[in-house]
């Protein structure tokens, strides 16, 4: 039986007022929480009851924010009581930790940044101050006297959850004092969320960074499991067949994602699904010996997980390089390497690239050109994101940016989205300013710099280290990694893409109209400003519409033109600029893409020699 889950949290009970009554607000998972009152909280989308919903094997989330109103509140705990009747799902509570963003991402030499073009930037000062991102497991935080405290709550719906209504209680206490108490009701309906979903997401991690920052590689299992729980696959440097053993083998086979291996979450027993050979061109120039080793790697991987997608990551953002062509020629001579693709990151016309896997920056991705390249047998991925072409992964943009990318993928038929790094704590690329130690991501937001004058907040960081061996850095002493608000929104996007897939199977016309309502245009169709909502409420409403389609409750809608213009749910933040001429915008997009490609080409993996 296929099931879906709805979550209803009723309004807070009234409690006796005090001279300084702390206020508790429950927010959806599409908001970025500021620590200080200078940044007002958005209105809760649930003024008279909370209606969250999820499909089976999905994780739903909410945020609990405590405004101390002058009080100092210690030991603030957020708990969810066991469900009745018995609910075998998993509830995880995280303390939200705040990092100070001192200035917006920028470039020293010209307007804009790697995160956004000048006109696509958030309002000035919107994301300057202390904002939550790191999520540390634990139900306790503090607040006061002017600083908010916040918790994040995940509720994972198990694959076998039977239909019915389940009830619980959400409580927030400061010591023995109850600040809020709400009843929770879960309704189970009929649908199963696919794993990982139609919009595959992959990120890179650097094992050498784990060793340098955390002392060893013990956190790698935690890192892989955290990413897997958020529907993200992981790649790193694999250059020999001998590396396909231990944890690498378990990740490919899916053994690392079982209860026996300490994993709990979606995608039980599902393998990684992808493996990069020589990530970021680390294999160097091709030769016969290296090609033979690629064949041995492929044979070993297929013996473990035959469906794994394999590619040699030949070169990074050097579209003029002949290396990919030479790899293609050599691999044709190795029978064991049959089916191994050759990949490059390059944002020029993919039809002109020898590689059969081309990863293109979002700002360089032209949907029609990409489709023509696919008809020639090429795989075309999108790489990173810059507003207004796609959501950015930096700290100083709305939380919903990263969930928007999975919707963009669904709208434009993008099968795979690649994010360049998840553990970039060292700022060790050419032009980086991390020195020998790198930066403490719990304290410093501007953790990315390059030789092209870019300064970026949190670029390449999706997880946080549970221990840091560098003296003076925040250290919880745990050989694990913590998720982030940004990673949670990546997950939400991947889950939403699953909704879209299921809804299209029922009513593709209505589904595509719902997607177009939220994503009016993006990638090569983008205009001056992002065409998606910044507040979580619009995404929640759209997801409810998709669930109605899945459950055959939604009235049919008419088809929209593929280039329909205007986001009905964006508000001013995503409204089109009706006075902007198309020609200057296209020129601006071209210039912006060229700058971004040049900056990236000289930075992310152009790192100092590894330890």
Coordinates of C-alpha atoms in Angstrom, one line a residue:
X1 CA 0.0 0.0 0.0
X2 CA 1.2 3.5 -0.8
X3 CA 0.7 6.1 1.9
X4 CA 1.1 9.8 2.5
X5 CA 1.1 11.7 5.7
X6 CA -0.4 15.0 6.8
X7 CA 0.7 16.8 9.9
X8 CA -1.5 19.1 11.8
X9 CA -0.3 21.1 14.8
X10 CA -3.1 23.0 16.6
X11 CA -2.8 26.5 18.1
X12 CA -0.9 27.1 21.3
X13 CA -2.7 26.9 24.7
X14 CA -3.0 30.2 26.5
X15 CA -0.7 30.5 29.5
X16 CA -0.6 33.0 32.3
X17 CA 1.2 36.2 31.2
X18 CA 4.2 37.5 33.0
X19 CA 5.8 40.9 33.1
X20 CA 8.2 39.8 30.4
X21 CA 6.4 37.0 28.5
X22 CA 8.6 35.1 26.1
X23 CA 6.9 34.5 22.7
X24 CA 7.1 31.3 20.8
X25 CA 6.6 31.2 17.0
X26 CA 6.3 28.1 14.9
X27 CA 7.6 28.6 11.3
X28 CA 7.7 26.4 8.3
X29 CA 11.0 25.1 6.9
X30 CA 11.3 27.8 4.2
X31 CA 12.4 30.6 6.5
X32 CA 15.9 31.7 7.6
X33 CA 15.8 32.7 11.3
X34 CA 17.6 35.8 12.4
X35 CA 18.9 36.0 16.0
X36 CA 18.1 39.6 16.6
X37 CA 14.8 41.5 16.6
X38 CA 16.2 44.1 14.1
X39 CA 15.2 41.4 11.6
X40 CA 11.5 40.7 12.4
X41 CA 10.2 37.2 12.1
X42 CA 7.8 36.5 9.2
X43 CA 4.2 35.8 10.2
X44 CA 3.6 32.2 10.8
X45 CA 1.7 30.5 8.0
X46 CA -0.5 28.8 10.6
X47 CA -2.4 31.5 12.5
X48 CA -5.1 29.0 13.5
X49 CA -3.6 25.6 13.1
X50 CA -0.6 24.1 11.2
X51 CA -1.2 21.8 8.3
X52 CA 2.0 20.1 7.2
X53 CA 1.9 17.1 4.9
X54 CA 4.4 14.6 3.6
X55 CA 4.4 11.4 1.5
X56 CA 5.5 8.1 2.9
X57 CA 9.4 8.0 3.4
X58 CA 9.5 11.7 3.5
X59 CA 10.8 14.1 6.2
X60 CA 8.6 17.0 7.2
X61 CA 10.1 19.9 9.2
X62 CA 9.1 22.9 11.2
X63 CA 11.0 25.5 13.2
X64 CA 10.4 26.7 16.8
X65 CA 11.6 30.2 17.6
X66 CA 11.7 31.7 21.1
X67 CA 11.7 35.5 21.4
X68 CA 12.9 36.2 25.0
X69 CA 11.5 39.7 25.3
X70 CA 14.2 40.7 27.8
X71 CA 14.4 37.5 29.7
X72 CA 17.3 35.1 29.9
X73 CA 16.0 31.7 29.2
X74 CA 18.3 28.8 29.9
X75 CA 17.7 25.1 29.1
X76 CA 15.0 25.8 26.5
X77 CA 13.8 22.4 25.3
X78 CA 11.7 21.4 22.4
X79 CA 10.1 18.0 22.5
X80 CA 7.6 15.9 20.6
X81 CA 5.8 13.3 22.6
X82 CA 5.4 9.7 21.3
X83 CA 2.6 9.4 18.8
X84 CA -0.6 7.6 19.5
X85 CA -1.4 5.1 18.2
X86 CA 2.2 4.0 18.0
X87 CA 4.0 5.7 15.2
X88 CA 7.3 4.1 14.1
X89 CA 8.7 7.3 12.5
X90 CA 11.7 9.2 13.7
X91 CA 11.6 12.7 15.3
X92 CA 14.9 14.6 15.4
X93 CA 15.3 18.0 17.1
X94 CA 18.3 20.3 16.4
X95 CA 19.6 23.4 18.0
X96 CA 19.9 26.2 15.5
X97 CA 23.3 28.0 15.7
X98 CA 23.8 31.5 14.5
X99 CA 26.7 32.9 12.5
X100 CA 27.4 36.5 11.9
X101 CA 27.1 37.7 8.2
X102 CA 29.1 41.0 8.3
X103 CA 28.5 41.9 4.6
X104 CA 26.9 40.5 1.5
X105 CA 28.8 38.4 -0.9
X106 CA 30.5 40.6 -3.4
X107 CA 33.3 41.0 -6.0
X108 CA 36.1 43.5 -5.5
X109 CA 36.3 44.5 -9.1
X110 CA 32.7 44.7 -10.4
X111 CA 29.1 44.7 -9.2
X112 CA 27.5 41.4 -8.2
X113 CA 28.9 38.3 -6.8
X114 CA 29.1 34.5 -7.3
X115 CA 25.7 34.4 -5.5
X116 CA 23.8 37.0 -7.5
X117 CA 23.9 39.5 -10.3
X118 CA 23.4 43.1 -9.1
X119 CA 19.7 43.2 -9.8
X120 CA 19.1 39.8 -8.4
X121 CA 20.6 40.5 -5.0
X122 CA 18.4 40.4 -1.9
X123 CA 17.4 43.8 -0.5
X124 CA 20.4 45.6 1.0
X125 CA 21.0 44.5 4.6
X126 CA 18.4 41.7 4.4
X127 CA 20.9 39.1 5.3
X128 CA 23.4 41.1 7.3
X129 CA 23.5 40.1 11.0
X130 CA 23.3 36.8 12.9
X131 CA 21.4 34.1 11.0
X132 CA 20.9 30.4 11.7
X133 CA 22.5 27.7 9.6
X134 CA 24.3 25.0 11.5
X135 CA 21.9 22.5 13.1
X136 CA 23.3 20.6 16.1
X137 CA 21.4 17.5 17.3
X138 CA 19.8 18.2 20.6
X139 CA 16.6 19.5 22.0
X140 CA 18.1 22.2 24.2
X141 CA 19.0 25.8 23.4
X142 CA 19.0 29.2 25.2
X143 CA 17.6 32.6 24.5
X144 CA 17.9 36.1 25.9
X145 CA 17.9 38.8 26.8
X146 CA 17.6 40.1 23.3
X147 CA 18.8 37.1 21.3
X148 CA 16.4 34.5 20.0
X149 CA 16.7 30.8 20.4
X150 CA 15.6 28.4 17.8
X151 CA 15.1 24.7 17.2
X152 CA 14.5 22.7 14.1
X153 CA 12.2 19.6 14.2
X154 CA 12.4 16.8 11.6
X155 CA 9.7 14.1 11.5
X156 CA 10.4 11.3 9.2
X157 CA 7.5 9.2 8.0
X158 CA 8.4 5.6 7.7
X159 CA 7.8 3.7 4.4
X160 CA 5.4 1.3 6.1
X161 CA 3.3 3.8 8.0
X162 CA -0.3 2.6 7.8
X163 CA -3.2 4.9 7.1
X164 CA -4.9 6.6 10.0
X165 CA -4.7 9.6 12.3
X166 CA -1.9 9.9 14.9
X167 CA -1.7 12.4 17.7
X168 CA 1.1 13.9 19.8
X169 CA 2.1 17.0 21.7
X170 CA 4.8 19.5 20.9
X171 CA 6.1 21.2 24.0
X172 CA 8.6 24.0 24.5
X173 CA 9.9 24.5 28.1
X174 CA 12.5 26.7 29.8
X175 CA 13.5 24.6 32.8
X176 CA 10.3 23.6 34.5
X177 CA 8.3 26.5 32.9
X178 CA 6.2 25.6 29.9
X179 CA 6.4 28.3 27.2
X180 CA 4.2 26.6 24.6
X181 CA 2.2 23.4 24.2
X182 CA 0.5 22.3 21.0
X183 CA -1.3 19.1 20.0
X184 CA -0.1 17.4 16.9
X185 CA -2.2 15.3 14.5
X186 CA -0.9 13.2 11.6
X187 CA -3.2 12.0 8.8
X188 CA -2.0 9.2 6.6
X189 CA -3.1 9.1 3.0
X190 CA -2.1 7.3 -0.1
X191 CA 1.3 7.9 -1.9
X192 CA 5.0 6.9 -1.6
X193 CA 7.8 9.3 -2.2
X194 CA 10.5 8.0 -4.6
X195 CA 14.1 7.9 -3.5
X196 CA 16.2 9.8 -4.3
X197 CA 13.7 11.3 -6.8
X198 CA 13.7 12.5 -10.3
X199 CA 16.0 15.5 -9.7
X200 CA 19.2 13.8 -8.6
X201 CA 21.5 16.0 -6.5
X202 CA 25.3 15.3 -6.0
X203 CA 27.9 17.2 -4.1
X204 CA 31.6 16.8 -3.6
X205 CA 33.5 16.3 -0.3
X206 CA 37.2 16.4 0.3
X207 CA 38.5 13.6 2.5
X208 CA 41.7 15.5 3.1
X209 CA 39.7 18.4 4.6
X210 CA 38.1 16.0 7.1
X211 CA 41.6 14.9 8.2
X212 CA 43.0 18.4 8.4
X213 CA 40.1 20.0 10.2
X214 CA 38.7 17.0 12.2
X215 CA 41.9 15.1 12.8
X216 CA 41.0 12.0 10.8
X217 CA 38.4 10.5 8.4
X218 CA 36.1 9.0 11.0
X219 CA 33.5 11.5 10.2
X220 CA 33.2 10.3 6.6
X221 CA 30.5 7.7 7.5
X222 CA 28.5 10.4 9.3
X223 CA 29.0 12.8 6.4
X224 CA 27.7 10.2 3.8
X225 CA 24.8 9.3 6.0
X226 CA 23.8 12.9 6.6
X227 CA 23.9 13.6 2.9
X228 CA 22.0 10.4 2.1
X229 CA 19.3 11.4 4.6
X230 CA 18.9 14.6 2.7
X231 CA 18.7 12.9 -0.7
X232 CA 22.1 14.0 -1.8
X233 CA 24.7 11.7 -3.3
X234 CA 28.4 12.2 -2.5
X235 CA 31.5 12.1 -4.7
X236 CA 35.2 12.5 -3.8
X237 CA 38.6 11.7 -5.3
X238 CA 38.7 8.0 -6.3
X239 CA 41.7 7.1 -8.5
X240 CA 42.4 3.4 -7.9
X241 CA 40.3 0.2 -7.8
X242 CA 41.7 -0.5 -4.3
X243 CA 39.7 2.5 -3.0
X244 CA 36.5 0.5 -3.7
X245 CA 36.5 -1.2 -0.4
X246 CA 35.2 -0.6 3.2
X247 CA 33.0 2.4 3.5
X248 CA 33.2 3.2 -0.3
X249 CA 31.9 -0.2 -1.1
X250 CA 29.2 0.0 1.5
X251 CA 28.1 3.4 0.2
X252 CA 27.8 2.1 -3.3
X253 CA 26.0 -1.1 -2.4
X254 CA 23.7 0.7 0.1
X255 CA 24.9 -1.2 3.1
X256 CA 26.1 2.0 4.7
X257 CA 22.5 3.2 4.7
X258 CA 20.9 0.4 6.7
X259 CA 19.9 0.1 10.3
X260 CA 22.8 -2.3 10.9
X261 CA 25.2 0.5 9.9
X262 CA 23.5 3.0 12.3
X263 CA 21.5 4.7 9.6
X264 CA 17.9 5.9 10.0
X265 CA 16.0 7.9 7.4
X266 CA 14.8 7.8 3.8
X267 CA 16.3 5.6 1.2
X268 CA 17.1 2.6 3.4
X269 CA 19.5 0.3 1.6
X270 CA 19.7 2.5 -1.5
X271 CA 23.2 2.8 -2.9
X272 CA 25.0 6.0 -3.8
X273 CA 24.2 5.6 -7.5
X274 CA 27.2 7.6 -8.8
X275 CA 31.0 7.6 -8.6
X276 CA 33.4 10.1 -10.0
X277 CA 36.8 8.8 -11.0
X278 CA 39.5 11.5 -10.4
X279 CA 37.2 14.3 -9.3
X280 CA 38.0 17.8 -10.6
X281 CA 40.6 16.4 -13.0
X282 CA 42.7 14.8 -10.3
X283 CA 43.8 12.0 -12.6
X284 CA 45.6 14.5 -14.7
X285 CA 46.7 13.8 -18.3
X286 CA 45.4 10.5 -19.7
X287 CA 47.6 7.6 -20.6
X288 CA 47.2 3.9 -21.2
X289 CA 48.1 2.9 -17.6
X290 CA 45.5 5.3 -16.2
X291 CA 42.9 4.1 -18.7
X292 CA 43.5 0.5 -17.6
X293 CA 43.0 1.6 -14.0
X294 CA 39.7 3.2 -14.9
X295 CA 38.7 -0.2 -16.3
X296 CA 39.6 -1.9 -13.1
X297 CA 37.7 0.7 -11.1
X298 CA 34.6 0.1 -13.3
X299 CA 34.8 -3.6 -13.0
X300 CA 35.1 -3.4 -9.2
X301 CA 32.2 -1.0 -8.9
X302 CA 30.0 -3.1 -11.1
X303 CA 30.7 -6.1 -9.0
X304 CA 29.4 -4.1 -6.0
X305 CA 26.5 -2.1 -7.5
X306 CA 26.0 -2.6 -11.2
X307 CA 23.6 0.3 -11.7
X308 CA 26.1 2.9 -10.5
X309 CA 26.7 5.8 -12.9
X310 CA 30.5 6.1 -13.5
X311 CA 32.4 9.0 -15.1
X312 CA 35.9 10.2 -15.3
X313 CA 35.9 13.8 -14.2
X314 CA 38.5 14.8 -16.8
X315 CA 38.9 18.6 -16.4
X316 CA 37.4 21.4 -14.5
X317 CA 36.2 24.6 -16.3
X318 CA 38.7 24.6 -19.1
X319 CA 36.5 24.4 -22.2
X320 CA 39.5 24.6 -24.5
X321 CA 41.3 21.6 -23.1
X322 CA 41.7 18.5 -25.3
X323 CA 41.9 16.2 -22.3
X324 CA 38.3 15.0 -22.4
X325 CA 38.7 14.0 -26.1
X326 CA 41.9 12.1 -25.3
X327 CA 40.2 10.3 -22.4
X328 CA 37.3 9.4 -24.7
X329 CA 39.7 7.9 -27.2
X330 CA 41.7 5.9 -24.7
X331 CA 38.7 4.5 -22.8
X332 CA 37.4 3.1 -26.1
X333 CA 40.4 0.8 -26.1
X334 CA 39.6 -0.6 -22.6
X335 CA 36.7 -3.2 -22.7
X336 CA 36.2 -2.9 -18.9
X337 CA 35.6 0.8 -19.2
X338 CA 32.7 0.4 -21.6
X339 CA 29.9 2.7 -20.3
X340 CA 32.1 4.9 -18.3
X341 CA 31.4 8.5 -19.3
X342 CA 33.9 11.3 -19.5
X343 CA 32.8 14.5 -17.7
X344 CA 33.8 18.1 -17.7
X345 CA 32.5 21.3 -16.1
X346 CA 32.1 23.7 -19.0
X347 CA 29.4 26.2 -19.8
X348 CA 30.0 26.7 -23.5
X349 CA 27.8 24.9 -26.1
X350 CA 27.8 21.3 -24.9
X351 CA 27.5 20.1 -28.5
X352 CA 31.0 21.3 -29.1
X353 CA 32.5 19.4 -26.2
X354 CA 34.1 16.0 -26.7
X355 CA 32.9 14.9 -23.3
X356 CA 29.6 12.9 -23.1
X357 CA 28.8 14.4 -19.6
X358 CA 28.8 18.2 -19.5
X359 CA 28.2 20.0 -16.2
X360 CA 27.1 23.6 -17.0
X361 CA 26.9 26.6 -14.7
X362 CA 23.2 27.5 -14.2
X363 CA 23.9 30.9 -15.7
X364 CA 25.2 29.2 -18.9
X365 CA 22.5 26.6 -19.3
X366 CA 20.3 27.3 -22.3
X367 CA 17.4 24.8 -22.2
X368 CA 17.0 24.4 -26.0
X369 CA 20.7 23.9 -26.6
X370 CA 20.9 21.4 -23.8
X371 CA 18.0 19.4 -25.2
X372 CA 19.7 19.3 -28.6
X373 CA 22.9 18.0 -27.0
X374 CA 20.9 15.3 -25.3
X375 CA 19.6 14.1 -28.6
X376 CA 23.2 13.5 -29.5
X377 CA 23.6 11.1 -26.5
X378 CA 25.2 13.6 -24.1
X379 CA 24.3 13.9 -20.4
X380 CA 23.8 17.5 -19.4
X381 CA 23.8 18.5 -15.7
X382 CA 23.5 21.9 -14.0
X383 CA 26.4 23.1 -11.8
X384 CA 25.9 25.4 -8.8
X385 CA 23.6 28.4 -9.0
X386 CA 23.6 32.2 -9.3
X387 CA 20.5 34.4 -8.9
X388 CA 18.4 35.1 -11.1
X389 CA 19.3 32.0 -13.1
X390 CA 19.0 29.6 -10.2
X391 CA 19.2 29.5 -6.5
X392 CA 22.5 30.2 -4.8
X393 CA 24.1 28.1 -2.1
X394 CA 25.5 31.0 -0.1
X395 CA 24.3 32.1 3.3
X396 CA 23.1 35.5 2.3
X397 CA 20.1 34.5 0.2
X398 CA 16.7 33.3 1.1
X399 CA 16.4 29.8 2.5
X400 CA 14.2 28.7 -0.3
X401 CA 16.9 29.3 -3.0
X402 CA 18.2 25.8 -2.8
X403 CA 14.8 24.2 -2.8
X404 CA 14.0 26.2 -5.9
X405 CA 16.6 24.4 -7.9
X406 CA 14.8 21.1 -7.8
X407 CA 11.7 22.8 -9.1
X408 CA 13.7 24.5 -11.8
X409 CA 15.1 21.0 -12.7
X410 CA 11.5 19.7 -13.0
X411 CA 10.4 22.7 -15.1
X412 CA 13.3 22.4 -17.6
X413 CA 14.0 18.7 -17.6
X414 CA 17.3 18.8 -15.8
X415 CA 18.1 15.3 -14.6
X416 CA 21.0 16.1 -12.3
X417 CA 22.3 19.1 -10.3
X418 CA 25.9 19.2 -9.0
X419 CA 27.1 21.4 -6.1
X420 CA 30.8 21.9 -6.2
X421 CA 31.6 21.3 -2.5
X422 CA 30.1 20.5 0.9
X423 CA 33.1 20.8 3.3
X424 CA 34.9 23.9 2.1
X425 CA 36.1 24.9 5.6
X426 CA 39.7 25.7 4.6
X427 CA 39.4 28.4 1.9
X428 CA 42.4 26.8 0.4
X429 CA 41.9 27.6 -3.3
X430 CA 44.1 29.9 -5.3
X431 CA 43.5 33.3 -3.9
X432 CA 41.9 31.8 -0.8
X433 CA 42.5 33.5 2.6
X434 CA 42.3 30.5 4.9
X435 CA 46.1 30.2 5.5
X436 CA 47.2 27.0 7.3
X437 CA 44.0 26.7 9.4
X438 CA 41.1 27.8 7.3
X439 CA 38.1 29.4 9.0
X440 CA 35.8 28.3 11.8
X441 CA 32.4 28.1 10.0
X442 CA 30.5 28.4 13.2
X443 CA 32.1 31.9 13.7
X444 CA 33.1 33.2 10.2
X445 CA 30.6 33.4 7.4
X446 CA 32.9 34.8 4.7
X447 CA 34.7 31.5 4.1
X448 CA 35.3 31.7 0.3
X449 CA 37.8 33.9 -1.6
X450 CA 39.6 33.6 -4.9
X451 CA 42.1 35.3 -7.1
X452 CA 39.4 37.0 -9.1
X453 CA 38.3 39.2 -6.2
X454 CA 35.3 37.1 -5.0
X455 CA 34.1 37.1 -1.4
X456 CA 31.3 34.7 -0.6
X457 CA 29.4 33.7 2.5
X458 CA 29.4 30.0 3.2
X459 CA 30.0 28.9 -0.4
X460 CA 30.7 25.2 -0.6
X461 CA 29.6 24.5 3.0
X462 CA 26.5 22.3 3.5
X463 CA 27.7 20.5 6.7
X464 CA 29.5 21.6 9.8
X465 CA 32.3 19.7 11.7
X466 CA 31.4 18.2 15.0
X467 CA 35.0 18.5 16.1
X468 CA 37.8 20.9 15.0
X469 CA 41.4 20.2 16.0
X470 CA 42.7 23.7 15.3
X471 CA 43.2 25.5 18.6
X472 CA 40.6 28.1 19.4
X473 CA 37.9 26.8 17.0
X474 CA 34.5 25.6 18.2
X475 CA 34.8 22.0 19.2
X476 CA 32.0 19.7 20.3
X477 CA 34.4 16.7 20.4
X478 CA 32.2 14.6 18.1
X479 CA 33.6 12.7 15.1
X480 CA 30.5 13.6 13.1
X481 CA 29.1 16.3 10.9
X482 CA 26.0 18.5 11.4
X483 CA 23.5 19.4 8.7
X484 CA 22.5 22.9 7.8
X485 CA 19.4 24.9 7.0
X486 CA 20.7 25.0 3.5
X487 CA 21.0 21.2 3.3
X488 CA 17.4 20.9 4.7
X489 CA 16.2 23.1 1.9
X490 CA 18.0 21.0 -0.7
X491 CA 16.2 18.0 0.8
X492 CA 12.8 19.8 0.6
X493 CA 13.4 20.6 -3.1
X494 CA 14.3 16.9 -3.8
X495 CA 11.2 15.8 -2.0
X496 CA 9.0 18.4 -3.9
X497 CA 10.4 17.0 -7.2
X498 CA 9.1 13.6 -6.1
X499 CA 5.6 15.2 -5.6
X500 CA 5.9 16.7 -9.1
X501 CA 6.8 13.3 -10.6
X502 CA 3.8 11.6 -8.9
X503 CA 1.4 14.4 -9.8
X504 CA 2.5 14.3 -13.5
X505 CA 1.6 10.7 -13.6
X506 CA -2.0 11.7 -12.7
X507 CA -2.5 15.0 -14.5
X508 CA 0.6 16.4 -16.3
X509 CA -1.1 19.5 -17.6
X510 CA -2.3 20.6 -14.2
X511 CA 1.0 19.7 -12.6
X512 CA 3.0 21.7 -15.1
X513 CA 0.8 24.7 -14.5
X514 CA 1.4 24.5 -10.8
X515 CA 5.2 24.3 -11.4
X516 CA 5.0 27.3 -13.8
X517 CA 3.1 29.3 -11.1
X518 CA 6.1 28.9 -8.9
X519 CA 9.0 28.9 -11.4
X520 CA 8.0 31.4 -14.1
X521 CA 11.5 31.3 -15.8
X522 CA 15.0 30.4 -14.9
X523 CA 18.4 29.3 -16.3
X524 CA 18.7 30.7 -19.9
X525 CA 15.2 32.1 -19.8
X526 CA 15.9 34.2 -16.7
X527 CA 15.2 37.9 -16.5
X528 CA 16.6 40.5 -14.1
X529 CA 15.2 39.1 -10.9
X530 CA 14.6 35.7 -9.5
X531 CA 11.2 34.3 -10.6
X532 CA 10.4 32.2 -7.5
X533 CA 9.0 33.1 -4.1
X534 CA 11.3 33.9 -1.2
X535 CA 8.9 33.0 1.6
X536 CA 8.1 29.4 2.5
X537 CA 4.4 29.9 2.5
X538 CA 4.1 29.8 -1.3
X539 CA 6.1 26.6 -1.6
X540 CA 3.8 25.0 1.1
X541 CA 0.7 26.0 -0.8
X542 CA 2.1 24.7 -4.1
X543 CA 3.1 21.4 -2.5
X544 CA -0.5 21.1 -1.2
X545 CA -1.8 21.6 -4.7
X546 CA 0.5 18.8 -5.9
X547 CA -0.8 16.5 -3.2
X548 CA -4.4 17.3 -4.3
X549 CA -3.4 16.3 -7.8
X550 CA -1.9 13.0 -6.5
X551 CA -5.0 12.3 -4.6
X552 CA -7.2 13.3 -7.5
X553 CA -8.8 16.2 -5.6
X554 CA -7.5 19.0 -7.7
X555 CA -9.7 20.5 -10.6
X556 CA -8.0 20.2 -14.0
X557 CA -6.2 23.3 -15.3
X558 CA -5.3 24.5 -18.7
X559 CA -1.8 24.2 -20.2
X560 CA 0.5 27.2 -20.0
X561 CA 2.9 28.3 -22.6
X562 CA 6.4 26.9 -22.0
X563 CA 7.6 30.5 -21.7
X564 CA 4.7 31.8 -19.7
X565 CA 5.8 35.0 -18.0
X566 CA 5.0 36.1 -14.5
X567 CA 5.2 34.4 -11.1
X568 CA 1.8 34.5 -9.4
X569 CA 3.3 33.7 -6.0
X570 CA 6.5 35.6 -6.0
X571 CA 5.4 38.9 -4.6
X572 CA 7.6 41.9 -5.2
X573 CA 10.8 40.0 -4.6
X574 CA 10.2 37.9 -7.7
X575 CA 8.2 40.3 -9.8
X576 CA 9.4 40.9 -13.3
X577 CA 10.7 44.3 -14.3
X578 CA 8.3 45.2 -17.1
X579 CA 10.5 48.1 -18.2
X580 CA 13.6 46.0 -18.8
X581 CA 14.5 45.5 -22.5
X582 CA 15.3 41.9 -23.4
X583 CA 18.4 42.6 -25.4
X584 CA 20.4 44.4 -22.6
X585 CA 19.3 41.6 -20.3
X586 CA 20.6 38.9 -22.6
X587 CA 23.9 40.8 -22.9
X588 CA 24.1 41.2 -19.1
X589 CA 23.5 37.5 -18.7
X590 CA 26.3 36.7 -21.1
X591 CA 28.7 39.0 -19.4
X592 CA 27.7 37.6 -16.0
X593 CA 28.2 34.0 -17.1
X594 CA 31.6 34.8 -18.5
X595 CA 32.7 36.4 -15.3
X596 CA 31.4 33.6 -13.1
X597 CA 33.1 30.9 -15.3
X598 CA 36.4 32.8 -15.1
X599 CA 36.1 33.1 -11.3
X600 CA 35.2 29.5 -10.8
X601 CA 37.8 28.3 -13.2
X602 CA 40.5 29.8 -11.0
X603 CA 39.2 28.8 -7.7
X604 CA 37.2 26.0 -6.1
X605 CA 39.3 22.9 -6.8
X606 CA 42.4 24.8 -7.9
X607 CA 43.6 24.1 -4.4
X608 CA 47.0 24.0 -2.7
X609 CA 48.6 20.5 -2.7
X610 CA 46.8 18.2 -0.4
X611 CA 48.2 16.7 2.7

